[in-house]
Amino acid sequence: MSEVPTLGFIGLGVMGSGMCRNAVTKHGAPVHVFDMVPAAVADQVASGAVAAASVAEVAQAARVIFLSLPGGKQVAAVAAEIAEHAKPGTVVVDLSTTAVAEARAVAASLRERGLEFADAPVARTRQAAIDGTLSIMVGASEDLFARIAPLLGYMGSDVTLCGEVGCGQVVKLVNNTLLFEQVAAIAEMMVVAERAGVAPETLIQAVGLGSGNSFALQTHARKAMAPRDFPAKAFPSPYALKDLGYTIELAEQMGVEPRLPRLVSEYYQAAIDAGIGEKYFPAIIEVIDRK
């Protein structure tokens, strides 16, 4: 993009708010923002964003529009509204996590209206979204990736082209599923070790020096499971179940039986059934420890 494009940002929730603020403060042109929660819009306006009254208003004003929404249905609905109002050549970049088929369907529908699309789901924490140090996995053509990569660099320290449209979601779902599986395995073993006389902090330290070490151990186990600190509005079990469902669907489409994702899903569903589903998802250790 030879000229600095006007940006749009729709969806200013837990992750979207941090990503949007980085775009607002680092970009050299206006960023038009919209969310169903007026306070979320006002918060971005205080940082320099331009408030929009609707999705349509963002679509009319912006040439590159970022989405950060709960799931595929919301992305499809918002993308359809954007298509009704955006100028040809407008680029929609979806930072949400959706099913692979949903991302490809949205891309096809936008292409028919002369719009371009990239799926660019993000990984890492809410703090990483605030700090602009997310990992962003992109599905797009090489040409489109070259044009949007500098903009994604406002939000992420690692921006990777994973393949054509939908491939960003493939990598994101694999990433999340591996994490959910590891957290469940650690939760089981942490309860086993504690009941056998090993303190959680000692377990993390010792295993961290061996081949069982992992990001999940050093982050989720150390910061959440050991102190039993599971804040709300971080990443609750229903979100984990949603992503696992997408992975199970993808695996079946690819001819692979997703046994581990199905098994791990039982823990996150159990957390919801136990009334702790809105806690940060490593809270599944509390389900295991109640038995």
Phi, psi and omega in degrees: 000107185291323177258155183285117185279151170287134183255157170233151178218121182239120182107098188242046182275213186304312180270321184298325183297315180292318180296316181297317181298322177296320178295317182298315186279340184255342186274148184266017178216167183300148174239115181267128189236148176213143174206155178291344180259110183303324181296327179292323177293314181300324180296320179287324177299323178297337178268354177120002180285166176254123182288138173243148183271350184196168173299319180301320181293322175296315183299323181287332187265330191255152176257337173231123186240123176264140176241136173223091192233166187295328183187188187297321181298317179294319179298315181298317181294316181292320179298322178296321178290321177301317183299332180287338190235344186279156176283148175305142181092351177298142181252130175251124180243114184265115180269358182284172172254122181226175171292150180299315180298325178295318179298317182290327178292318178297317179301316181295318181293322178289323180299324178296336180260008178083018179252155178253155185218141171224136170268131185218061180297153186245153177231163184096192196263172174302323178295324177294325176295321178292319184279348184075031183240032178290161165261126184240124184253119193248136170248112183190167171292159180298323180295313180293321179301317180299329182280326184262345182304317178298327179288319177294334177295342173296329190253335185230145175271344179227112181239116189239128172280118185260350182143197180291178182310134181100335183288333174299317179293323177303309183294319180297317181293321176297315179303308184294320181295317176300320179295313181299322179293317180295318179298319178296317179296317179296319180301315178300310185290330178292320177293318177302311183295318182295320179291337179269003173107005180257123180294145181305318181296321178293318179300313182297317180297313184289313180294328178296342178268357183241194185284352177274002182293152179195165174301318181299321179295314185283337182255296186286319179288313184293317188267341184238305187287318180297311179277357185054052181244107186232081184295147173287162178063027174260283174203093187281169182302323177301327177293319178298317179298320179301311182293320177297323177298319177298318181294317179300317178299315181295315181301316179297320178296330180269005177080023179246134177279113185274070185295313182294314177302321178297316182296315181294327178303329181298324179293317182289326174292323178296323177297318177296314181297331181275358178086013180243020184296334182276353175285161174309134194303333175297355176298353176301342176298331179290328175295315181293321185285347180278345185283000000 
